[in-house]
């Protein structure tokens, strides 16, 4: 190994070991094991400029094995990224530092995505590579021409989502994606063979990847392999055989280096072993120097790129897209659709309304990049005449994700993180369970990803309880920074799409019906009422004794119940609740007015009660589901489970007589 | 193809086509495509007796591609399983029928597991094959000696969970597991190549499986392949090249046969094409006859087995285990542990308490079969001196699942369904997101599976927000028939284990702390208070003005706040809420008494508020999390996020002054 690179790699090792020791918490083994690979990648291959870590045409680096966070913190520090000072390394895993336990997007400059939950990084990187190709097709390779590099662990490759990700990447021939697998034969519980005897190279090859195995401590092999990767016509996997905790005097190769501090004595012994005479957290100038030079390596390329951008006629569009801002007339066609809907009062499934909204949006917002997990016709996610996103030209805007809900969700995160595209993807709402870990990361990172979840209740009908969401609305509403929309008709569906697209720092789920439902917004209203989250749809004729809250397909039931109650002289108002999270953001006064103070509060939703007490209180009346659904035509199910106007009326009357 | 088998297979085709036509809903393509394979399997290989479909030593048949439910309904009907009459086939997908849209365990005799959400069946079958080997090791092959057969679709194999499942099965060399892949090159959206170009045979081989490809319409090839499968020393995959909708006159091989009725004209044309002259839902005696004979094929084997069982000294144990009943003295050691805990008042993390509870249970309940998704030391799931479950003898009772939370959860479902074992498995609570689809199926099927979810809040500390559950308690509590336990100390932890083990028809999640926590149950109490779900832990000294509800590690905070409030003369009671679901099952009177009617109601939980309004009302005070966590030592996090006794006290006082 050339002396300078070896010493540069040792700086990573020592910083990782020292920071974990200082925190008495963390994972030294992986950064020490992958230091050589990372050093070659970051000093010779990664297209990147530490003075501008958010340069749009940089290579993306994803540390899928996020527990090895000290690897990326050391790299960012050594290359000179502003904000990742030695003091931050000293504050590793402490409150408010830039160096949390796992890398967090938006928190530390240079961190491209939040990782830690295994498998997410590798699956997210597929989306980054997709976004890169889509933007290259849109803006040309003069402006978009970069790669995505991933460091992944055994755990990443055991997780199911990695399977979905690598088959999707293989299918799409994403040849600018390279995974460097830390092939160290160790997991937390001991030797890898305790739980895994599969052949990863054969597995990736079967998924359509180019594969290669190297000694991850041999600089020459690393260099040749990285060069090889850049020449493939498909995604590439490099198995880097390493020793976990490499450099540790007595613990190299042992699973005890994975997840805890080495201990004072071993840290000292390792310093000796590496021939690193410097104190804790001291990096000498002669080591900083080549690292800082490597960090500035991309400066020239970046400046040339900036000149090309400045001269490009697409500049304004490119910059706007990368900022995530919508085009000026993004909603013109959608607003016209709303106006028409108020006049025409169309009755259809809200998934069909969502399709209509997309028709109005897709042309106006070229960043929209759609897809479905093999339920295109059911999800109404496809806009007519759209080309599929595919090799070799990648100009299409619709992705055939296959039956890979989790991989789709993670890839969408990667697209949003990359920037320049706004991803949306469809599946049945019930299958948000499959993609939940990726949805959570989107919420945590604050990225705009739109999940289209159709067949949103027992209204799905014959497919039965396995496919009927019951607790999903509650489970999704419980998640911080996730916006769950359940619109009732075309007007609300269009309003919800608008609101979701305006949430630049949050993911959304649109819960949409399979079954046809009656329009509820039949008067002209200029304002986006759904953007208030909940609003009074219909006042009582006289003084209100009853408030009925409802969302989606249950709003017409609420309206019908109101008619009946009003006919009996019981003043009843109806509140539509398309998005609880937006409602919580309204003023206290608005919220109090919408909730009201009627004698009886009722909620109607073909789902679990869980969470509804926020609107109706523990003593409120809930008309909905108490257990799982059943297989039958939907009209029958609503009757059997007593989610009807009649049931609302009799529950209200029973309560009034209480 | 021998004439009789061809005709027998055609009976499946016609019944599938007819039932879907009648319902005008369903999936004819798959049953028609796989009819030949299923016919050979069920008439020549499957060890099974239609007169006793719950015979313990039967082969298990799993229709992972659950949308093709008419395949299994036709098989059950034709072989003569009681309860699956022609009338039931005519009522396909109708309310209350035995033939719901997807096969449901516990609903239709002969259905071994609920399938439909893709990937679940294949992953569940791995658990069945594990349970078979474990019981064979315990009771001998005289009593336990059967196979697990799976029919899987392209969708099953695209889902991530299939990856976890097949690598686990390959690692464990489960050679009694055979997957018959319906290799029909079609998905809902069109040709498979839209989304998949991987090589499944190579993939399974890389996972350690024996693989073979055949023509799925060639009876001879099917027979030879099934024979071959029974001779492998590893799990086996048979790729059955089929035509979807096989037999359909004009639509054979087309994705339109996947998910909808063929239509009257095509049904008629298909009858002609098959040479099937009989009316809708008519099967002639000469076709019933060989099917019924095949259904009774296993009778002799079953009777011989019953004789062996009757003569076996292990009979009582075997029957008890298969019924899912606990041994007589199951809780003796645990009760002693509780008594000792009341006296010794140990302070430790509840995950450690859970380890102590397991120590007391593991010897007493030989059905317990533990494991962890590579977090053994952290989850405290391993009982000292337990052997690993592994080839070749499979006598061990601890499974190294690897980093495969979803595969673990699905496998545990399979074990519980198989019967004779009680599975529990550990991971971090936050990663229940990964296994959620399998947890949901456990809840829907009503099987006893115990999920050990440690590191259950921001108390996890330095690993940061990716690993800190916030919304998970709410998301799990929202699920029907899932019991979520969050005990506070050793007494409650032991009580919760006891309650979870007694829930024979429900899965449980135990949410356990990483951090040390003080004992709260320090007086002798004979009754299992946690089994009431919530109970008054500490009364107010005088009249109560305040009720503080808390679970787990926040109970000591509630108690400390109570002390302070009482010291200021504010009467305060504390309610511990270890299991909301059990609480809801108590009498109204009990519930009202526990909730009480104090001026102020407070809940303290280091998690999201969502759902807590059921206890405290919309106007109640919540001391907990409002967003995601952060990376820091846990004491600091509790302070920063203001989940402290002081915060409770000042919130209560502010409310009292309102």
Tab-separated table of C-alpha atoms in Angstrom, chain A residues 138-526:
chain	number	residue	atom	x	y	z
A	138	UNK	CA	-34.085	15.935	-19.382
A	139	UNK	CA	-31.179	18.367	-19.121
A	140	UNK	CA	-28.358	16.583	-20.934
A	141	UNK	CA	-25.134	15.071	-19.641
A	142	UNK	CA	-23.467	18.450	-19.739
A	143	UNK	CA	-25.402	19.252	-16.607
A	144	UNK	CA	-26.104	15.837	-15.135
A	145	UNK	CA	-23.402	13.215	-15.262
A	146	UNK	CA	-22.510	11.580	-11.985
A	147	UNK	CA	-22.395	8.295	-10.124
A	148	UNK	CA	-23.779	6.846	-6.901
A	149	UNK	CA	-21.461	4.906	-4.590
A	150	UNK	CA	-22.689	2.827	-1.694
A	151	UNK	CA	-20.940	1.136	1.186
A	152	UNK	CA	-23.057	-1.748	2.407
A	153	UNK	CA	-22.695	-4.330	5.137
A	154	UNK	CA	-23.779	-7.932	5.502
A	155	UNK	CA	-26.832	-6.670	7.348
A	156	UNK	CA	-27.801	-4.455	4.419
A	157	UNK	CA	-27.644	-7.444	2.136
A	158	UNK	CA	-29.674	-9.686	4.432
A	159	UNK	CA	-32.574	-7.251	4.630
A	160	UNK	CA	-35.404	-7.983	2.243
A	161	UNK	CA	-35.481	-4.493	0.834
A	162	UNK	CA	-32.016	-5.057	-0.608
A	163	UNK	CA	-33.519	-7.776	-2.791
A	164	UNK	CA	-36.154	-5.451	-4.177
A	165	UNK	CA	-33.562	-2.757	-4.707
A	166	UNK	CA	-30.976	-4.810	-6.538
A	167	UNK	CA	-33.472	-6.458	-8.862
A	168	UNK	CA	-34.958	-3.072	-9.696
A	169	UNK	CA	-31.506	-1.627	-10.353
A	170	UNK	CA	-30.543	-4.653	-12.417
A	171	UNK	CA	-33.718	-4.450	-14.462
A	172	UNK	CA	-33.143	-0.764	-15.162
A	173	UNK	CA	-29.433	-1.318	-15.946
A	174	UNK	CA	-28.370	1.529	-13.673
A	175	UNK	CA	-24.714	1.335	-14.521
A	176	UNK	CA	-23.759	4.415	-12.556
A	177	UNK	CA	-24.520	2.649	-9.333
A	178	UNK	CA	-21.754	0.794	-7.507
A	179	UNK	CA	-22.071	-1.037	-4.213
A	180	UNK	CA	-18.972	-1.668	-2.146
A	181	UNK	CA	-19.817	-4.544	0.125
A	182	UNK	CA	-17.901	-4.721	3.377
A	183	UNK	CA	-17.404	-8.463	3.185
A	184	UNK	CA	-16.071	-9.016	6.687
A	185	UNK	CA	-17.800	-12.258	7.650
A	186	UNK	CA	-19.012	-10.813	10.948
A	187	UNK	CA	-22.373	-9.812	12.373
A	188	UNK	CA	-23.268	-8.580	15.846
A	189	UNK	CA	-24.052	-12.058	17.113
A	190	UNK	CA	-20.806	-13.572	15.855
A	191	UNK	CA	-19.458	-15.101	12.641
A	192	UNK	CA	-21.650	-14.460	9.618
A	193	UNK	CA	-22.066	-18.195	9.134
A	194	UNK	CA	-24.371	-18.298	12.146
A	195	UNK	CA	-27.062	-16.908	9.909
A	196	UNK	CA	-25.840	-16.655	6.329
A	197	UNK	CA	-24.179	-19.097	3.962
A	198	UNK	CA	-25.469	-17.666	0.703
A	199	UNK	CA	-23.299	-16.568	-2.192
A	200	UNK	CA	-23.708	-12.799	-2.564
A	201	UNK	CA	-21.752	-12.526	-5.796
A	202	UNK	CA	-23.939	-15.136	-7.456
A	203	UNK	CA	-27.010	-13.447	-6.043
A	204	UNK	CA	-26.141	-10.029	-7.465
A	205	UNK	CA	-25.169	-11.599	-10.762
A	206	UNK	CA	-28.572	-13.258	-10.883
A	207	UNK	CA	-30.088	-9.804	-10.436
A	208	UNK	CA	-28.247	-8.483	-13.463
A	209	UNK	CA	-25.266	-6.878	-11.793
A	210	UNK	CA	-21.586	-6.944	-12.702
A	211	UNK	CA	-19.685	-8.465	-9.794
A	212	UNK	CA	-16.107	-8.635	-8.596
A	213	UNK	CA	-14.341	-9.690	-5.412
A	214	UNK	CA	-11.202	-8.040	-4.056
A	215	UNK	CA	-9.026	-7.753	-0.998
A	216	UNK	CA	-10.413	-4.641	0.661
A	217	UNK	CA	-7.062	-3.789	2.172
A	218	UNK	CA	-5.119	-3.879	-1.107
A	219	UNK	CA	-5.001	-0.365	-2.553
A	220	UNK	CA	-4.098	-1.588	-6.020
A	221	UNK	CA	-6.999	-4.010	-6.135
A	222	UNK	CA	-9.350	-1.355	-4.858
A	223	UNK	CA	-8.244	1.097	-7.538
A	224	UNK	CA	-8.566	-1.405	-10.321
A	225	UNK	CA	-11.964	-2.511	-9.113
A	226	UNK	CA	-13.310	1.032	-8.895
A	227	UNK	CA	-12.043	1.733	-12.390
A	228	UNK	CA	-13.667	-1.488	-13.563
A	229	UNK	CA	-16.948	-0.409	-11.988
A	230	UNK	CA	-17.055	2.801	-13.969
A	231	UNK	CA	-16.841	0.794	-17.194
A	232	UNK	CA	-19.778	-1.539	-16.700
A	233	UNK	CA	-23.042	-1.408	-18.623
A	234	UNK	CA	-24.970	-2.499	-15.527
A	235	UNK	CA	-24.848	-1.777	-11.813
A	236	UNK	CA	-21.792	-3.185	-10.114
A	237	UNK	CA	-21.017	-4.906	-6.852
A	238	UNK	CA	-17.529	-5.083	-5.433
A	239	UNK	CA	-17.132	-7.551	-2.594
A	240	UNK	CA	-14.378	-6.066	-0.456
A	241	UNK	CA	-12.966	-8.740	1.792
A	242	UNK	CA	-11.971	-6.861	4.926
A	243	UNK	CA	-11.173	-7.427	8.551
A	244	UNK	CA	-13.556	-5.711	10.922
A	245	UNK	CA	-11.633	-3.445	13.303
A	246	UNK	CA	-8.607	-3.584	10.966
A	247	UNK	CA	-5.591	-2.163	12.762
A	248	UNK	CA	-6.747	-3.102	16.214
A	249	UNK	CA	-3.862	-4.870	17.904
A	250	UNK	CA	-5.798	-7.676	19.568
A	251	UNK	CA	-9.382	-7.439	18.322
A	252	UNK	CA	-9.032	-7.195	14.533
A	253	UNK	CA	-11.536	-9.547	12.937
A	254	UNK	CA	-13.598	-9.960	16.094
A	255	UNK	CA	-17.302	-9.134	16.369
A	256	UNK	CA	-16.651	-7.302	19.628
A	257	UNK	CA	-15.271	-4.402	17.571
A	258	UNK	CA	-18.626	-4.012	15.851
A	259	UNK	CA	-20.684	-2.112	18.345
A	260	UNK	CA	-18.672	-0.834	21.266
A	261	UNK	CA	-15.595	1.113	22.279
A	262	UNK	CA	-12.345	-0.822	22.133
A	263	UNK	CA	-11.325	0.268	25.619
A	264	UNK	CA	-8.400	2.427	26.717
A	265	UNK	CA	-5.769	-0.283	26.643
A	266	UNK	CA	-6.707	-1.561	23.209
A	267	UNK	CA	-6.880	1.964	21.819
A	268	UNK	CA	-3.313	2.518	22.970
A	269	UNK	CA	-2.211	-0.845	21.608
A	270	UNK	CA	-3.843	-0.035	18.279
A	271	UNK	CA	-2.012	3.306	18.088
A	272	UNK	CA	1.217	1.386	18.502
A	273	UNK	CA	0.186	-1.243	16.031
A	274	UNK	CA	-0.618	1.369	13.380
A	275	UNK	CA	2.476	3.407	14.141
A	276	UNK	CA	0.266	6.414	14.861
A	277	UNK	CA	2.072	8.399	17.520
A	278	UNK	CA	-0.371	11.295	17.806
A	279	UNK	CA	-2.660	12.030	20.712
A	280	UNK	CA	-6.393	11.471	20.754
A	281	UNK	CA	-8.124	13.618	18.105
A	282	UNK	CA	-4.839	14.922	16.750
A	283	UNK	CA	-4.231	14.664	13.023
A	284	UNK	CA	-0.887	16.056	11.901
A	285	UNK	CA	-0.669	18.553	9.067
A	286	UNK	CA	1.106	16.114	6.789
A	287	UNK	CA	-1.978	13.906	6.935
A	288	UNK	CA	-4.468	16.727	6.684
A	289	UNK	CA	-2.655	18.105	3.635
A	290	UNK	CA	-3.308	15.245	1.170
A	291	UNK	CA	-6.833	14.823	2.542
A	292	UNK	CA	-7.664	18.496	2.037
A	293	UNK	CA	-6.156	18.340	-1.442
A	294	UNK	CA	-8.359	15.357	-2.202
A	295	UNK	CA	-11.324	17.305	-0.888
A	296	UNK	CA	-10.643	20.105	-3.339
A	297	UNK	CA	-10.009	17.719	-6.240
A	298	UNK	CA	-13.439	18.306	-7.723
A	299	UNK	CA	-13.222	22.096	-7.629
A	300	UNK	CA	-12.091	22.455	-11.201
A	301	UNK	CA	-14.809	20.180	-12.499
A	302	UNK	CA	-17.364	22.027	-10.457
A	303	UNK	CA	-16.342	25.442	-11.791
A	304	UNK	CA	-16.453	24.199	-15.357
A	305	UNK	CA	-19.892	22.777	-14.685
A	306	UNK	CA	-21.050	26.074	-13.207
A	307	UNK	CA	-19.986	27.803	-16.379
A	308	UNK	CA	-21.903	25.320	-18.471
A	309	UNK	CA	-24.942	25.839	-16.287
A	310	UNK	CA	-24.648	29.606	-16.520
A	311	UNK	CA	-24.599	29.339	-20.285
A	312	UNK	CA	-27.402	26.821	-20.501
A	313	UNK	CA	-30.841	27.899	-21.683
A	314	UNK	CA	-32.231	25.343	-19.213
A	315	UNK	CA	-30.567	27.033	-16.266
A	316	UNK	CA	-33.647	28.524	-14.628
A	317	UNK	CA	-35.599	25.298	-14.990
A	318	UNK	CA	-32.713	23.226	-13.705
A	319	UNK	CA	-32.192	25.410	-10.671
A	320	UNK	CA	-35.855	25.560	-9.871
A	321	UNK	CA	-36.205	21.802	-10.182
A	322	UNK	CA	-33.188	21.171	-7.979
A	323	UNK	CA	-34.538	23.556	-5.346
A	324	UNK	CA	-37.764	21.594	-5.371
A	325	UNK	CA	-39.844	24.609	-6.327
A	326	UNK	CA	-42.888	24.147	-8.503
A	327	UNK	CA	-43.254	25.794	-11.915
A	328	UNK	CA	-45.177	29.020	-11.972
A	329	UNK	CA	-48.338	27.646	-13.528
A	330	UNK	CA	-48.209	24.315	-11.804
A	331	UNK	CA	-51.816	24.374	-10.671
A	332	UNK	CA	-53.617	26.151	-13.499
A	333	UNK	CA	-55.040	23.022	-15.038
A	334	UNK	CA	-55.793	21.566	-11.615
A	335	UNK	CA	-57.697	24.670	-10.585
A	336	UNK	CA	-59.690	24.457	-13.789
A	337	UNK	CA	-60.431	20.820	-12.971
A	338	UNK	CA	-61.713	21.828	-9.534
A	339	UNK	CA	-63.936	24.483	-11.029
A	340	UNK	CA	-65.329	22.010	-13.512
A	341	UNK	CA	-65.856	19.450	-10.755
A	342	UNK	CA	-67.917	21.877	-8.719
A	343	UNK	CA	-70.115	22.383	-11.751
A	344	UNK	CA	-70.244	18.794	-13.066
A	345	UNK	CA	-70.378	17.011	-9.690
A	346	UNK	CA	-68.822	13.775	-10.948
A	347	UNK	CA	-69.287	10.605	-8.895
A	348	UNK	CA	-66.383	8.196	-9.139
A	349	UNK	CA	-63.826	6.446	-6.972
A	350	UNK	CA	-61.349	8.875	-5.450
A	351	UNK	CA	-58.543	6.851	-7.062
A	352	UNK	CA	-60.081	7.841	-10.381
A	353	UNK	CA	-60.264	11.430	-9.227
A	354	UNK	CA	-56.602	11.159	-8.338
A	355	UNK	CA	-55.951	9.987	-11.879
A	356	UNK	CA	-57.779	13.077	-13.149
A	357	UNK	CA	-55.736	15.294	-10.857
A	358	UNK	CA	-52.545	13.690	-12.162
A	359	UNK	CA	-53.690	14.308	-15.728
A	360	UNK	CA	-53.887	17.981	-14.834
A	361	UNK	CA	-50.571	18.064	-13.011
A	362	UNK	CA	-48.266	15.811	-14.994
A	363	UNK	CA	-47.787	18.102	-17.951
A	364	UNK	CA	-47.513	21.204	-15.796
A	365	UNK	CA	-44.879	19.804	-13.444
A	366	UNK	CA	-42.141	18.060	-15.424
A	367	UNK	CA	-40.463	16.946	-12.190
A	368	UNK	CA	-43.241	14.455	-11.483
A	369	UNK	CA	-41.898	10.920	-11.839
A	370	UNK	CA	-44.595	8.303	-11.325
A	371	UNK	CA	-44.917	4.609	-10.916
A	372	UNK	CA	-46.670	1.741	-9.242
A	373	UNK	CA	-45.778	-1.519	-7.567
A	374	UNK	CA	-47.489	-3.536	-10.317
A	375	UNK	CA	-50.947	-2.086	-9.724
A	376	UNK	CA	-50.925	0.601	-12.371
A	377	UNK	CA	-54.494	0.138	-13.505
A	378	UNK	CA	-55.802	-0.073	-9.952
A	379	UNK	CA	-53.831	2.858	-8.593
A	380	UNK	CA	-54.660	5.225	-11.480
A	381	UNK	CA	-51.084	6.436	-11.374
A	382	UNK	CA	-50.388	6.281	-15.086
A	383	UNK	CA	-50.899	9.340	-17.227
A	384	UNK	CA	-51.765	8.545	-20.814
A	385	UNK	CA	-48.970	8.528	-23.380
A	386	UNK	CA	-46.241	8.655	-20.769
A	387	UNK	CA	-43.155	6.669	-21.718
A	388	UNK	CA	-41.736	4.139	-19.285
A	389	UNK	CA	-38.525	5.094	-17.542
A	390	UNK	CA	-36.063	2.565	-18.923
A	391	UNK	CA	-32.692	1.970	-20.494
A	392	UNK	CA	-31.130	3.106	-22.675
A	393	UNK	CA	-32.433	6.665	-22.868
A	394	UNK	CA	-34.260	7.028	-19.509
A	395	UNK	CA	-36.409	9.850	-20.825
A	396	UNK	CA	-39.633	8.227	-19.595
A	397	UNK	CA	-41.499	9.363	-16.534
A	398	UNK	CA	-43.244	6.188	-15.383
A	399	UNK	CA	-41.477	3.445	-13.466
A	400	UNK	CA	-42.574	-0.167	-13.450
A	401	UNK	CA	-41.442	-0.926	-9.917
A	402	UNK	CA	-42.693	-4.493	-9.929
A	403	UNK	CA	-44.168	-6.069	-6.820
A	404	UNK	CA	-41.711	-4.169	-4.644
A	405	UNK	CA	-43.530	-1.719	-2.388
A	406	UNK	CA	-40.654	-1.297	0.020
A	407	UNK	CA	-38.061	-0.941	-2.720
A	408	UNK	CA	-40.307	1.591	-4.429
A	409	UNK	CA	-40.692	3.674	-1.288
A	410	UNK	CA	-36.964	3.674	-0.593
A	411	UNK	CA	-36.144	4.479	-4.214
A	412	UNK	CA	-38.586	7.385	-4.078
A	413	UNK	CA	-36.724	8.670	-1.032
A	414	UNK	CA	-33.518	8.554	-3.055
A	415	UNK	CA	-35.096	10.478	-5.904
A	416	UNK	CA	-36.380	13.188	-3.594
A	417	UNK	CA	-32.996	13.398	-1.872
A	418	UNK	CA	-31.184	13.627	-5.167
A	419	UNK	CA	-33.466	16.461	-6.138
A	420	UNK	CA	-34.825	17.576	-9.464
A	421	UNK	CA	-37.702	15.094	-9.465
A	422	UNK	CA	-40.872	14.734	-7.420
A	423	UNK	CA	-41.619	11.045	-7.020
A	424	UNK	CA	-45.024	9.506	-6.520
A	425	UNK	CA	-45.833	5.835	-6.454
A	426	UNK	CA	-48.884	3.682	-6.022
A	427	UNK	CA	-49.883	0.526	-4.260
A	428	UNK	CA	-52.837	-0.578	-2.154
A	429	UNK	CA	-53.031	1.409	1.084
A	430	UNK	CA	-52.769	-1.816	3.084
A	431	UNK	CA	-49.302	-2.363	1.673
A	432	UNK	CA	-47.933	0.815	3.202
A	433	UNK	CA	-47.124	-1.728	5.913
A	434	UNK	CA	-44.528	-3.164	3.561
A	435	UNK	CA	-42.929	0.201	2.886
A	436	UNK	CA	-43.293	1.654	6.359
A	437	UNK	CA	-39.573	1.730	7.242
A	438	UNK	CA	-38.887	3.815	4.135
A	439	UNK	CA	-41.894	6.062	4.733
A	440	UNK	CA	-40.569	6.706	8.224
A	441	UNK	CA	-37.170	7.704	6.890
A	442	UNK	CA	-38.828	10.125	4.469
A	443	UNK	CA	-40.657	11.693	7.407
A	444	UNK	CA	-37.492	11.852	9.481
A	445	UNK	CA	-35.452	13.350	6.633
A	446	UNK	CA	-38.209	15.706	5.558
A	447	UNK	CA	-38.413	14.853	1.887
A	448	UNK	CA	-41.359	15.239	-0.436
A	449	UNK	CA	-42.460	11.798	-1.556
A	450	UNK	CA	-46.075	11.125	-2.425
A	451	UNK	CA	-47.513	7.692	-1.733
A	452	UNK	CA	-50.701	6.902	-3.592
A	453	UNK	CA	-52.549	4.337	-1.461
A	454	UNK	CA	-55.695	3.131	-3.149
A	455	UNK	CA	-58.356	0.647	-2.006
A	456	UNK	CA	-58.331	2.417	1.314
A	457	UNK	CA	-60.937	0.545	3.397
A	458	UNK	CA	-63.345	-2.378	3.447
A	459	UNK	CA	-64.667	-0.600	0.365
A	460	UNK	CA	-62.087	-2.716	-1.437
A	461	UNK	CA	-64.619	-5.488	-1.145
A	462	UNK	CA	-64.066	-9.028	-2.353
A	463	UNK	CA	-60.303	-9.264	-1.886
A	464	UNK	CA	-61.049	-9.521	1.809
A	465	UNK	CA	-59.369	-8.713	5.114
A	466	UNK	CA	-55.782	-9.271	3.970
A	467	UNK	CA	-56.229	-6.384	1.582
A	468	UNK	CA	-58.532	-4.126	3.614
A	469	UNK	CA	-56.796	-1.436	5.641
A	470	UNK	CA	-58.255	-1.054	9.134
A	471	UNK	CA	-55.508	0.327	11.353
A	472	UNK	CA	-53.428	1.860	8.573
A	473	UNK	CA	-54.846	5.367	8.712
A	474	UNK	CA	-54.153	5.457	12.455
A	475	UNK	CA	-50.693	3.953	12.096
A	476	UNK	CA	-49.765	6.483	9.437
A	477	UNK	CA	-51.344	9.431	11.248
A	478	UNK	CA	-49.281	8.542	14.303
A	479	UNK	CA	-46.025	9.132	12.441
A	480	UNK	CA	-44.418	12.547	12.908
A	481	UNK	CA	-44.085	14.714	9.792
A	482	UNK	CA	-46.133	12.403	7.589
A	483	UNK	CA	-49.271	13.901	6.069
A	484	UNK	CA	-52.141	11.510	5.522
A	485	UNK	CA	-54.801	12.713	3.102
A	486	UNK	CA	-58.154	11.026	2.696
A	487	UNK	CA	-60.224	13.095	0.298
A	488	UNK	CA	-63.922	12.600	-0.306
A	489	UNK	CA	-64.476	13.639	-3.909
A	490	UNK	CA	-62.790	15.178	-6.924
A	491	UNK	CA	-62.601	18.655	-5.416
A	492	UNK	CA	-60.989	17.394	-2.231
A	493	UNK	CA	-58.724	14.995	-4.126
A	494	UNK	CA	-57.398	17.808	-6.284
A	495	UNK	CA	-56.992	20.025	-3.220
A	496	UNK	CA	-55.098	17.274	-1.419
A	497	UNK	CA	-52.731	16.731	-4.329
A	498	UNK	CA	-52.055	20.469	-4.296
A	499	UNK	CA	-51.435	20.495	-0.572
A	500	UNK	CA	-49.166	17.448	-0.779
A	501	UNK	CA	-47.096	18.975	-3.566
A	502	UNK	CA	-46.696	22.154	-1.523
A	503	UNK	CA	-45.263	20.222	1.439
A	504	UNK	CA	-41.660	20.534	0.343
A	505	UNK	CA	-40.299	19.065	3.560
A	506	UNK	CA	-42.710	16.221	4.205
A	507	UNK	CA	-43.892	12.983	2.685
A	508	UNK	CA	-47.579	12.363	2.128
A	509	UNK	CA	-49.903	9.427	1.759
A	510	UNK	CA	-53.061	9.818	-0.281
A	511	UNK	CA	-55.662	7.300	0.859
A	512	UNK	CA	-58.053	6.736	-2.010
A	513	UNK	CA	-61.122	4.625	-2.521
A	514	UNK	CA	-61.637	1.717	-4.820
A	515	UNK	CA	-65.388	2.249	-4.846
A	516	UNK	CA	-67.414	5.001	-6.446
A	517	UNK	CA	-68.506	7.761	-4.101
A	518	UNK	CA	-70.787	10.777	-4.372
A	519	UNK	CA	-69.484	14.342	-4.653
A	520	UNK	CA	-69.647	16.384	-1.454
A	521	UNK	CA	-68.188	19.718	-2.523
A	522	UNK	CA	-70.812	21.026	-4.848
A	523	UNK	CA	-70.516	24.769	-4.339
A	524	UNK	CA	-67.864	27.096	-5.710
A	525	UNK	CA	-65.189	27.688	-3.138
A	526	UNK	CA	-61.990	29.405	-4.203
